[in-house]
GROMACS .gro file of N, CA and C in nm:
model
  489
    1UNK      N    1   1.133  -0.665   0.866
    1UNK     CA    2   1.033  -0.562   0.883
    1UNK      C    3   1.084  -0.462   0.987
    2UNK      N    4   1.045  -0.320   0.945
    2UNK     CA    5   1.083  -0.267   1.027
    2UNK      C    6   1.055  -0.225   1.155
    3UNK      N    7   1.162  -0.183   1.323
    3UNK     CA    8   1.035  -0.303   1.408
    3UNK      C    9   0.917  -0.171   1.453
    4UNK      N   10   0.924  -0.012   1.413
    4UNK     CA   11   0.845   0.042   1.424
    4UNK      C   12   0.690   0.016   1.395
    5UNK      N   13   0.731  -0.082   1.274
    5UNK     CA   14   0.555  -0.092   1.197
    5UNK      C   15   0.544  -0.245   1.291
    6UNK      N   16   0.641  -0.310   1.295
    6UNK     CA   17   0.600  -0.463   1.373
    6UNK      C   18   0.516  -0.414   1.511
    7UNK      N   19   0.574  -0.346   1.585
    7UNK     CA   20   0.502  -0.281   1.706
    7UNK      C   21   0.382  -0.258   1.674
    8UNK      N   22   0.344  -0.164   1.593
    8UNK     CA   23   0.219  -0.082   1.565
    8UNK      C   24   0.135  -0.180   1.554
    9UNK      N   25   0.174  -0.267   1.450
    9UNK     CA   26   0.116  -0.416   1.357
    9UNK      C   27   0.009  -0.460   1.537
   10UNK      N   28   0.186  -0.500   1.640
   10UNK     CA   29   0.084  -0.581   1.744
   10UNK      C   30  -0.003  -0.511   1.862
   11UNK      N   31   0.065  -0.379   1.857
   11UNK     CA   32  -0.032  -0.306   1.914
   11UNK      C   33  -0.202  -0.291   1.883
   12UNK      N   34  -0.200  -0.289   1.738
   12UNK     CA   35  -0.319  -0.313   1.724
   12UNK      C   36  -0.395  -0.437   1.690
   13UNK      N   37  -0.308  -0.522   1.725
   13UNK     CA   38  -0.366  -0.671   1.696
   13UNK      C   39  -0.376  -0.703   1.590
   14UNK      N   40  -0.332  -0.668   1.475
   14UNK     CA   41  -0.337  -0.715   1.304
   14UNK      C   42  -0.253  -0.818   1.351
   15UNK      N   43  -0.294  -0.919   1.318
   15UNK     CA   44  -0.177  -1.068   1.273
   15UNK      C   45  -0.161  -1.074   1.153
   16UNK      N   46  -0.068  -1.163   1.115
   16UNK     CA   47  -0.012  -1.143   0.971
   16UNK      C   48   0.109  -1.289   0.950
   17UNK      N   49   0.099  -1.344   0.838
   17UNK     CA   50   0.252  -1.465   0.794
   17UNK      C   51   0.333  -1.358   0.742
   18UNK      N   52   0.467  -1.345   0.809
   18UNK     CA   53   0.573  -1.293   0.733
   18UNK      C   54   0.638  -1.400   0.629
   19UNK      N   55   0.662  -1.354   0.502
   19UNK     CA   56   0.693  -1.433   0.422
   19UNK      C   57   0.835  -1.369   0.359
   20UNK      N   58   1.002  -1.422   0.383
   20UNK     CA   59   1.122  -1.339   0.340
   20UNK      C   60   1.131  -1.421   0.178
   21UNK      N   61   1.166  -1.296   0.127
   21UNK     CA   62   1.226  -1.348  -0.030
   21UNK      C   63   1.347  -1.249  -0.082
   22UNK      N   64   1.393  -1.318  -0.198
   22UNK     CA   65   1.453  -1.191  -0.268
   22UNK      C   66   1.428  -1.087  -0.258
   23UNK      N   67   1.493  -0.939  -0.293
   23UNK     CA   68   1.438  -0.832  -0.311
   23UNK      C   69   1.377  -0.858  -0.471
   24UNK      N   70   1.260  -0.758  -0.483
   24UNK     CA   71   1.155  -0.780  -0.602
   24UNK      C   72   1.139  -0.581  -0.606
   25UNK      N   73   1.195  -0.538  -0.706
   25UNK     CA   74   1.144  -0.390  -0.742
   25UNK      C   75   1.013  -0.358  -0.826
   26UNK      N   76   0.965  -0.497  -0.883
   26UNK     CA   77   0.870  -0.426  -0.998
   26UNK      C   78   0.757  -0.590  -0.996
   27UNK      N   79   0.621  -0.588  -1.042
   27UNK     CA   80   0.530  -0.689  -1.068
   27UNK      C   81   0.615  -0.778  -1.077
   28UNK      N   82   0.650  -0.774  -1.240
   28UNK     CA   83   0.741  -0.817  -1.328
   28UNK      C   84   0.816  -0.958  -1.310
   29UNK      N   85   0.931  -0.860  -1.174
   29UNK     CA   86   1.048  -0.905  -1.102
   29UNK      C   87   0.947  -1.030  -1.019
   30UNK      N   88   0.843  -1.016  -0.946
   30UNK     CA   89   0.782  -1.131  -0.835
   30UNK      C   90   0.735  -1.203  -0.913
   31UNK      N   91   0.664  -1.156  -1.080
   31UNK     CA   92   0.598  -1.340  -1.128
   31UNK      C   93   0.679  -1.427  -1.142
   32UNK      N   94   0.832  -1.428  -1.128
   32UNK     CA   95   0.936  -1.531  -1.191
   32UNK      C   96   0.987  -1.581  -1.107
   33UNK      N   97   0.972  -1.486  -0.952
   33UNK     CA   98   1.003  -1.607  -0.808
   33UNK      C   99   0.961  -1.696  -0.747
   34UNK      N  100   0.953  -1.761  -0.726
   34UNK     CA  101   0.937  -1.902  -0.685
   34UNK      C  102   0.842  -1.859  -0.555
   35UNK      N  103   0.941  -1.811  -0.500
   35UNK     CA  104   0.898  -1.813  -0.294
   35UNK      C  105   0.770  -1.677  -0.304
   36UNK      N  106   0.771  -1.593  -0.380
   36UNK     CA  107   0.659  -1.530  -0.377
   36UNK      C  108   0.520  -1.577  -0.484
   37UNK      N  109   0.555  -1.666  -0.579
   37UNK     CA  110   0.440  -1.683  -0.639
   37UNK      C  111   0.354  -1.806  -0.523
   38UNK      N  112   0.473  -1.814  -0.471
   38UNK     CA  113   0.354  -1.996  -0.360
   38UNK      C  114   0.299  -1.893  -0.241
   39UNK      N  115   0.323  -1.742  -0.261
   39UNK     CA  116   0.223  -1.680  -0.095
   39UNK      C  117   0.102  -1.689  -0.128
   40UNK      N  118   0.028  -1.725  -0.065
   40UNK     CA  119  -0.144  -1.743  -0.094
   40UNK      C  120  -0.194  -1.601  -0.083
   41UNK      N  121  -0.314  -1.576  -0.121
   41UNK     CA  122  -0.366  -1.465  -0.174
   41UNK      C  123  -0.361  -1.390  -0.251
   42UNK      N  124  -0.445  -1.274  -0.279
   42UNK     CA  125  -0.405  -1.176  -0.394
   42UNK      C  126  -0.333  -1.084  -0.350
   43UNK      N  127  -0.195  -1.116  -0.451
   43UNK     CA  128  -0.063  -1.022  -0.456
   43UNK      C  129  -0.104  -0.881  -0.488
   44UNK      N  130  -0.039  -0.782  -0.438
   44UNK     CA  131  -0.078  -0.628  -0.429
   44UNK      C  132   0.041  -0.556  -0.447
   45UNK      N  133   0.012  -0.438  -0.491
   45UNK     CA  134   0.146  -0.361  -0.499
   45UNK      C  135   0.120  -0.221  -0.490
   46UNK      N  136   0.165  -0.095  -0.442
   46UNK     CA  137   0.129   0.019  -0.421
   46UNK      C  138   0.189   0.102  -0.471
   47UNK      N  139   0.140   0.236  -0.548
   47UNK     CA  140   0.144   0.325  -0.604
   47UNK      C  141   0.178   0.449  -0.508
   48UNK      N  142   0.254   0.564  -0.517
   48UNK     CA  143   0.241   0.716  -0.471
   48UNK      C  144   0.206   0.788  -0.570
   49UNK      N  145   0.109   0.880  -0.590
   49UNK     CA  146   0.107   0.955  -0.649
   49UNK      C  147   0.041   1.118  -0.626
   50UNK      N  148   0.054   1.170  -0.733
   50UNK     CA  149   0.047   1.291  -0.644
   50UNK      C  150  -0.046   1.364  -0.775
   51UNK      N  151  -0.119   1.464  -0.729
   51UNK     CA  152  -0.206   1.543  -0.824
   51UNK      C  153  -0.152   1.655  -0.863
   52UNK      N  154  -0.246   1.729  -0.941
   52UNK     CA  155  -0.222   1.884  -1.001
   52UNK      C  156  -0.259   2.012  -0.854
   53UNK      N  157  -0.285   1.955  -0.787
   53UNK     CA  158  -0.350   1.997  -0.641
   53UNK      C  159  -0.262   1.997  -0.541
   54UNK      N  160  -0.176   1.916  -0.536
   54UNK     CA  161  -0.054   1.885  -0.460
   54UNK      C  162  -0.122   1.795  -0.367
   55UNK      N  163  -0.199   1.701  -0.385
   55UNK     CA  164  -0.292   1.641  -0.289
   55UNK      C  165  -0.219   1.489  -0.296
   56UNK      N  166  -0.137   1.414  -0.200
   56UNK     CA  167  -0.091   1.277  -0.240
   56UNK      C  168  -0.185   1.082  -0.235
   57UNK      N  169  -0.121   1.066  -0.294
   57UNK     CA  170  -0.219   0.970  -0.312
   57UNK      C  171  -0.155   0.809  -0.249
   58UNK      N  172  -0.172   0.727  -0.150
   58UNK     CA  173  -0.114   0.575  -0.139
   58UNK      C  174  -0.200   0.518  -0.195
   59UNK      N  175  -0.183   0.427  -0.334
   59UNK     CA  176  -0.274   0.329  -0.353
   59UNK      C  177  -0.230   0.208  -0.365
   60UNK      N  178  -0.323   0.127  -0.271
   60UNK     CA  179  -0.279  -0.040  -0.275
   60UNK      C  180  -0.400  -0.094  -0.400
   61UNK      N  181  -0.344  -0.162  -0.476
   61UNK     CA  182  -0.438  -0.218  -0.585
   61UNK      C  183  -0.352  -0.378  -0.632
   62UNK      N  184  -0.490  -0.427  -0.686
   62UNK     CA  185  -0.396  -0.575  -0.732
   62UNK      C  186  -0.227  -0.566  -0.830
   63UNK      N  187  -0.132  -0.640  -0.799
   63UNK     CA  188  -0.027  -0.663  -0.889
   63UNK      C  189  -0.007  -0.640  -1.004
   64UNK      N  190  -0.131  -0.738  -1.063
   64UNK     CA  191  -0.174  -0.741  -1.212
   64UNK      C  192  -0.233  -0.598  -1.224
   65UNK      N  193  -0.303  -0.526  -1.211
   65UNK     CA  194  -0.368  -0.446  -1.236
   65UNK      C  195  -0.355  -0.329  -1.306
   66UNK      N  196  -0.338  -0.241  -1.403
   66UNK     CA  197  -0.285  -0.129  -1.426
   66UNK      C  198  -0.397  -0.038  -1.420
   67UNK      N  199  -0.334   0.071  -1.307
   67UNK     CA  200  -0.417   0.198  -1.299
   67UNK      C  201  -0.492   0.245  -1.430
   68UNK      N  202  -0.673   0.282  -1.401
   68UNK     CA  203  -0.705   0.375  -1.504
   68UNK      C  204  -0.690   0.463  -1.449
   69UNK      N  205  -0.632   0.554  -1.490
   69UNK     CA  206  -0.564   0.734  -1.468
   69UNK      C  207  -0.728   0.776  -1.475
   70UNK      N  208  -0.780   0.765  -1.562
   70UNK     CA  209  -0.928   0.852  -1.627
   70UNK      C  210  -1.004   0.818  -1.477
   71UNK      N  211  -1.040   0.697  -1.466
   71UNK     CA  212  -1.161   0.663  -1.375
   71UNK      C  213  -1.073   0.749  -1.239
   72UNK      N  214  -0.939   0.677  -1.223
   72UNK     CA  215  -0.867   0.725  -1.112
   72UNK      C  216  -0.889   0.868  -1.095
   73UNK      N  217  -0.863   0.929  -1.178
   73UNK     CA  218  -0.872   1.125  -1.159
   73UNK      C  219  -1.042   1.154  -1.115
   74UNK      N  220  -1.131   1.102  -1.187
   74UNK     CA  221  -1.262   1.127  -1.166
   74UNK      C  222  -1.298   1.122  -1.036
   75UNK      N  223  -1.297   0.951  -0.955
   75UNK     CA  224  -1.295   0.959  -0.825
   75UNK      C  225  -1.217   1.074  -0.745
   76UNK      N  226  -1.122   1.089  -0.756
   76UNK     CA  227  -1.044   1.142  -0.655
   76UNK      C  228  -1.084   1.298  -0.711
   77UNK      N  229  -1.127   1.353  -0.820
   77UNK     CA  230  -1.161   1.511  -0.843
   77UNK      C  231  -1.029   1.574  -0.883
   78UNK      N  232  -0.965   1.483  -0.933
   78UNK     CA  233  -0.787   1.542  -0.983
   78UNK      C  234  -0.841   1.593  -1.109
   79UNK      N  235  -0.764   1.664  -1.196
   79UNK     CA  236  -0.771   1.680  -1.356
   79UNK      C  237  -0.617   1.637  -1.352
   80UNK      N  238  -0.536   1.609  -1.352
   80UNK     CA  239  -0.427   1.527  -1.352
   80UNK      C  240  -0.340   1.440  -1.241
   81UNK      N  241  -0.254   1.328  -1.250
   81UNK     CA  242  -0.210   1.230  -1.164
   81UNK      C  243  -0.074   1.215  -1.232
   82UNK      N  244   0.015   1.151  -1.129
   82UNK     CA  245   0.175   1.145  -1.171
   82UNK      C  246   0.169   1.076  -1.048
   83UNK      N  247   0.341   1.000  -1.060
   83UNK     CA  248   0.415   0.961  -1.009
   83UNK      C  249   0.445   1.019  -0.936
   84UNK      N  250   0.464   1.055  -0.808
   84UNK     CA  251   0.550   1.101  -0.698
   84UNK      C  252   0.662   1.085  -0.721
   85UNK      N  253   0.744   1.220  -0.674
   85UNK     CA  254   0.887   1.184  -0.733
   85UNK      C  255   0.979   1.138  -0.581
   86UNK      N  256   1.086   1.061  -0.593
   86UNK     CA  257   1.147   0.964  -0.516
   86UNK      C  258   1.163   1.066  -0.391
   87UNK      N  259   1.220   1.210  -0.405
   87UNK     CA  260   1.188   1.293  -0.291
   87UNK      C  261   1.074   1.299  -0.222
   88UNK      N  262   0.983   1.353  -0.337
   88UNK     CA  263   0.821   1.353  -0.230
   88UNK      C  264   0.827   1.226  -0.128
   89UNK      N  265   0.839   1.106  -0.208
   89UNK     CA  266   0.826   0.976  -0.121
   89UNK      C  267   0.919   0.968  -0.001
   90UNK      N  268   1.026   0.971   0.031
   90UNK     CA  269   1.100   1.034   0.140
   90UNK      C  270   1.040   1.128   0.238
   91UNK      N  271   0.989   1.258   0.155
   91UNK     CA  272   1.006   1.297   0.238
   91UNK      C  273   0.844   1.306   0.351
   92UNK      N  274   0.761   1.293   0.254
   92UNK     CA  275   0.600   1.212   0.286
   92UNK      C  276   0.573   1.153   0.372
   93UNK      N  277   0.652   0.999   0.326
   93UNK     CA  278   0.658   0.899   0.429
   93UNK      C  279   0.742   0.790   0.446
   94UNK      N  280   0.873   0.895   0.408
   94UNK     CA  281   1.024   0.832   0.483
   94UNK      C  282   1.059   0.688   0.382
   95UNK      N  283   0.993   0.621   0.290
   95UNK     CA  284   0.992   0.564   0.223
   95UNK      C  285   1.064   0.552   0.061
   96UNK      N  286   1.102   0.487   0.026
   96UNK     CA  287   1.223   0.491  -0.117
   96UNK      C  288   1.134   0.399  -0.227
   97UNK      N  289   1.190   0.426  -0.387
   97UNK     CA  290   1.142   0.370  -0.467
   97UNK      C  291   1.159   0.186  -0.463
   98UNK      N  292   1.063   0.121  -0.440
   98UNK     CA  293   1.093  -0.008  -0.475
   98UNK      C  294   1.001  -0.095  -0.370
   99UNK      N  295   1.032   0.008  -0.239
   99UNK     CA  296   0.936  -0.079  -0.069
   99UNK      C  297   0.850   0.032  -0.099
  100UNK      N  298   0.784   0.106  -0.149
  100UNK     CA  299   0.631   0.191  -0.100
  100UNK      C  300   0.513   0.076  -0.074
  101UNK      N  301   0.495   0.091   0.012
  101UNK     CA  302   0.337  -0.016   0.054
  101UNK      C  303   0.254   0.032   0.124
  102UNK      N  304   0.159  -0.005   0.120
  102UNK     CA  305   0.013   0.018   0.233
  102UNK      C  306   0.060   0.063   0.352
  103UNK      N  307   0.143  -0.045   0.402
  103UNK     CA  308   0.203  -0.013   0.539
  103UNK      C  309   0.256   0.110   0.562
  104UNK      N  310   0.330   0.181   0.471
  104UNK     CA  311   0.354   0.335   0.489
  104UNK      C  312   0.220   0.419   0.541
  105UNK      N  313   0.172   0.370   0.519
  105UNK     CA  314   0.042   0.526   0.583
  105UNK      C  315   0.048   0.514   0.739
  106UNK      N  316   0.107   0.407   0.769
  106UNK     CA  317   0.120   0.408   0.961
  106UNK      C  318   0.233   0.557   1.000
  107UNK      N  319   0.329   0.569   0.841
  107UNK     CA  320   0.390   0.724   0.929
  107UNK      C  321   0.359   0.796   0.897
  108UNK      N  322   0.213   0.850   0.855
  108UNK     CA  323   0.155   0.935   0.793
  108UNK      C  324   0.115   1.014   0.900
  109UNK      N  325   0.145   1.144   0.925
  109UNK     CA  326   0.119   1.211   1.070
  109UNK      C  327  -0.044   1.265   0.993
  110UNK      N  328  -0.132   1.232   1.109
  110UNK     CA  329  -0.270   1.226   1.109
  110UNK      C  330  -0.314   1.430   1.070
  111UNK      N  331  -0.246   1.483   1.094
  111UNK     CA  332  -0.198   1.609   1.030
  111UNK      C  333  -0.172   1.667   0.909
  112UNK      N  334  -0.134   1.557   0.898
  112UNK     CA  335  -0.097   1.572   0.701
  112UNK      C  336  -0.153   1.553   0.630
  113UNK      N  337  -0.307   1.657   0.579
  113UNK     CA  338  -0.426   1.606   0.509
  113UNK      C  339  -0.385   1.623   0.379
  114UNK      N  340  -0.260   1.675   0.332
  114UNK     CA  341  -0.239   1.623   0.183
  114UNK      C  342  -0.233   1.470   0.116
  115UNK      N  343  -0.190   1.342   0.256
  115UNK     CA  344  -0.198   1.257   0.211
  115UNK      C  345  -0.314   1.117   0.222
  116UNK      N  346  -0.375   1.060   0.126
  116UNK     CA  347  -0.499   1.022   0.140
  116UNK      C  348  -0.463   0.834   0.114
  117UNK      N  349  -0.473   0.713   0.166
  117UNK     CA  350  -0.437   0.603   0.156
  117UNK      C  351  -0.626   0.581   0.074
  118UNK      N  352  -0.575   0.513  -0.052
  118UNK     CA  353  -0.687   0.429  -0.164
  118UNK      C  354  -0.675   0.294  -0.161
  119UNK      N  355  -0.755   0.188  -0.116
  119UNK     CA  356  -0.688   0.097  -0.165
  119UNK      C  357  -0.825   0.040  -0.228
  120UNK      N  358  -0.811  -0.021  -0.344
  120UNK     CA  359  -0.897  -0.085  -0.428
  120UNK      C  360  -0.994  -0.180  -0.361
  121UNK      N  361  -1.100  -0.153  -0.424
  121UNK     CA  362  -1.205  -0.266  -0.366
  121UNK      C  363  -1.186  -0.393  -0.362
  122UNK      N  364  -1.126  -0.438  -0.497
  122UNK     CA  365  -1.060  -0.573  -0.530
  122UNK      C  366  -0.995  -0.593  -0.388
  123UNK      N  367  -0.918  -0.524  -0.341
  123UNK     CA  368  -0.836  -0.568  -0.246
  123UNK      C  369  -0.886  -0.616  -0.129
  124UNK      N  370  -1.000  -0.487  -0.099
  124UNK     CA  371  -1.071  -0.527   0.045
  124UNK      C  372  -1.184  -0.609   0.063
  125UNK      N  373  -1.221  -0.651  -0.079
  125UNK     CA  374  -1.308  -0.764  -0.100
  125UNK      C  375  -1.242  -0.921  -0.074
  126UNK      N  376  -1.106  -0.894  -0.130
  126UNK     CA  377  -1.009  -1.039  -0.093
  126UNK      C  378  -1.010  -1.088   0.052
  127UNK      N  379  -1.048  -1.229   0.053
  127UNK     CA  380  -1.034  -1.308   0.137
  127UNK      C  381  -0.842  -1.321   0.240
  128UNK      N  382  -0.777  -1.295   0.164
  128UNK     CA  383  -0.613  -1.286   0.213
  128UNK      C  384  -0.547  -1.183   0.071
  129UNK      N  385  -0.471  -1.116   0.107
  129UNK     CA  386  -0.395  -1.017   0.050
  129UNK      C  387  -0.212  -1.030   0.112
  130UNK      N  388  -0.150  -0.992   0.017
  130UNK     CA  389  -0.010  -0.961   0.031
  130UNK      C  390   0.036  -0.846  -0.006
  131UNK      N  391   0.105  -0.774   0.118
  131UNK     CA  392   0.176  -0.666   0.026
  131UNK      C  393   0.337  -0.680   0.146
  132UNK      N  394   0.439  -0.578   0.091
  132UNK     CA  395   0.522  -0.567   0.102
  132UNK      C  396   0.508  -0.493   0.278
  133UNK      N  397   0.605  -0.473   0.374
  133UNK     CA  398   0.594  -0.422   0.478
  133UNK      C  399   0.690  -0.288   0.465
  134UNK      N  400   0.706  -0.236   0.375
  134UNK     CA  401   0.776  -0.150   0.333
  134UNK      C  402   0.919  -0.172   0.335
  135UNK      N  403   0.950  -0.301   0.313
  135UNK     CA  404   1.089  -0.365   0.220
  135UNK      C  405   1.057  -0.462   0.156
  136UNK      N  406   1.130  -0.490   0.013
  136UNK     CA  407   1.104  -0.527  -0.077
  136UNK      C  408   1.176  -0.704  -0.088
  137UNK      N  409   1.266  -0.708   0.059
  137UNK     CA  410   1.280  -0.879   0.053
  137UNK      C  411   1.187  -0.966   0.131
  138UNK      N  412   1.054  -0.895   0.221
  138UNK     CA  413   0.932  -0.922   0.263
  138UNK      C  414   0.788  -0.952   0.242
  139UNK      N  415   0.717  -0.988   0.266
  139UNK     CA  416   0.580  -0.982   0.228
  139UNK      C  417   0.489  -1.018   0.344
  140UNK      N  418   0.437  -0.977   0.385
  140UNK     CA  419   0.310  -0.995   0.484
  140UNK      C  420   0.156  -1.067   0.414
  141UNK      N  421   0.141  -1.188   0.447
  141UNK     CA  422   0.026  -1.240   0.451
  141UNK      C  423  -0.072  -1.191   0.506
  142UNK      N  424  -0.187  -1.122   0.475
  142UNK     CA  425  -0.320  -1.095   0.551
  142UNK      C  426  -0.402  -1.072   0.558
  143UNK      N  427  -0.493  -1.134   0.656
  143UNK     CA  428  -0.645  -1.197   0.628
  143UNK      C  429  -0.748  -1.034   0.634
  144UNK      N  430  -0.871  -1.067   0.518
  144UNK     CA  431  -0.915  -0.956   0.546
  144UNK      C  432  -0.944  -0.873   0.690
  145UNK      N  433  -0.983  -0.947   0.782
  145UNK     CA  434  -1.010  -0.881   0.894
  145UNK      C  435  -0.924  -0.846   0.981
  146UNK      N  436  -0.771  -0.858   0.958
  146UNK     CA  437  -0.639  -0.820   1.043
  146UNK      C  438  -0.661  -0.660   0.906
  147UNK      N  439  -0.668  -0.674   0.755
  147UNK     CA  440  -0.690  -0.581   0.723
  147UNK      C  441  -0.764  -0.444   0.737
  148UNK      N  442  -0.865  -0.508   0.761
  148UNK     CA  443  -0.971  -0.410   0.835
  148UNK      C  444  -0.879  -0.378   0.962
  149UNK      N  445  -0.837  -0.406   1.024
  149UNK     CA  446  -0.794  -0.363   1.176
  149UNK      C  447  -0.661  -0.235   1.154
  150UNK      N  448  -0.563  -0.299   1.006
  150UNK     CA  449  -0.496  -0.205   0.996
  150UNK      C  450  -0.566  -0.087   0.979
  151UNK      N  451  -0.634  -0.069   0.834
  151UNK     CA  452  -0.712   0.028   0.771
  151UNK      C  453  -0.810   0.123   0.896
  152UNK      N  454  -0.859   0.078   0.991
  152UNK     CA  455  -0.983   0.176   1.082
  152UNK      C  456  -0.840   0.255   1.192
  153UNK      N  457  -0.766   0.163   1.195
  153UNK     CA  458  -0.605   0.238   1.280
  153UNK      C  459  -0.565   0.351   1.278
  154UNK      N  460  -0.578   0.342   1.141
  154UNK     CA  461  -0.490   0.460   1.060
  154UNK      C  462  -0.536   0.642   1.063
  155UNK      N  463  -0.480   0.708   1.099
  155UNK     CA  464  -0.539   0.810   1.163
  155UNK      C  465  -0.555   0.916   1.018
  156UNK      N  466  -0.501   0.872   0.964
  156UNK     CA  467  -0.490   0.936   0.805
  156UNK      C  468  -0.605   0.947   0.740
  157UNK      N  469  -0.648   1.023   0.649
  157UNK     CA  470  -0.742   1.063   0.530
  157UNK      C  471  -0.766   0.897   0.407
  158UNK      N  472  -0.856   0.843   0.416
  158UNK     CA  473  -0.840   0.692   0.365
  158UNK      C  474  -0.978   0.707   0.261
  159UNK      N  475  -0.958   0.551   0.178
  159UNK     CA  476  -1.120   0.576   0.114
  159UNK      C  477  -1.098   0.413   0.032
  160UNK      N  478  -1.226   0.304   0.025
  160UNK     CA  479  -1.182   0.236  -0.045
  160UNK      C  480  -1.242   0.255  -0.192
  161UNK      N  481  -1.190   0.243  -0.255
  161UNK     CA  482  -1.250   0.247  -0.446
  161UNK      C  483  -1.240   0.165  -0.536
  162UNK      N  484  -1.383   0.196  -0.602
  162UNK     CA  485  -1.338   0.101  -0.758
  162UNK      C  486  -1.241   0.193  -0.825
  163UNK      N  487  -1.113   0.160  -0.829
  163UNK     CA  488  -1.048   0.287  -0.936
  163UNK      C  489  -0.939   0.133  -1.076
   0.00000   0.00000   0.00000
């Protein structure tokens, strides 16, 4: 992990199980590993995306899950959604295709109201969650209420949703 976000992590008191594995680029790639299917909780994975608005989007949502674009655009007031392209993500929030996670919105300069962190209700309803620490041979264990501690931190534009 990288030790910028580890700092932040204990600065604000989020605790967390670091859990090391293979690198994993896609769902896909983690149902067939061993050391990540035994992390307890619901596995998560995060999206960038970006609108017809130029408005960006972090969304943490379950693993399994595939975005509805329709419901997704409605909430958010988009008439269209895409992929962020591997630049935007760089240059956004310093981040590359494969580690984008939740944890990226910690370099989100509180300034930058183009970018807005979503993370699914599913998620913040979960009792323990996993996501990546923004590398992809990692995973962070953590309990909803170290979650909550990240999420109120975050100086960024946030929202949780049914999407």
């Amino acid at each position: 992990m990288d030790e910028k976000l580890k700092k932040y992590l204990e600065n604000n008191d989020v605790r967390y199980i670091l859990h090391k594995h293979a690198p994993v680029f896609t769902v896909a790639e983690s149902r067939i590993d061993r050391d990540i299917k035994n992390i307890p909780g619901l596995h998560c994975k995060t999206l960038f995306l970006k609108d017809d608005k130029g408005n960006f989007y972090l969304v943490g949502m379950p693993a399994e899950k595939i975005l509805n674009s329709k419901k997704f655009r409605q909430v958010t007031g988009s008439r269209k959604i895409r992929f962020s392209t591997p630049e935007e993500l760089k240059e956004k929030i310093g981040l590359t295709p494969g580690s984008v996670s939740i944890f990226g919105a910690f370099y989100i300069r509180g300034e930058d109201s183009s970018i807005k962190i979503v993370i699914d209700k599913k998620i913040w309803d979960a009792e323990i969650v996993g996501f990546h620490p923004n590398i992809n041979t990692e995973t962070l264990e953590i309990r909803h209420g170290d979650l909550e501690k990240f999420y109120k931190s975050l100086k960024c534009r946030k929202d949780i949703l049914e999407i």
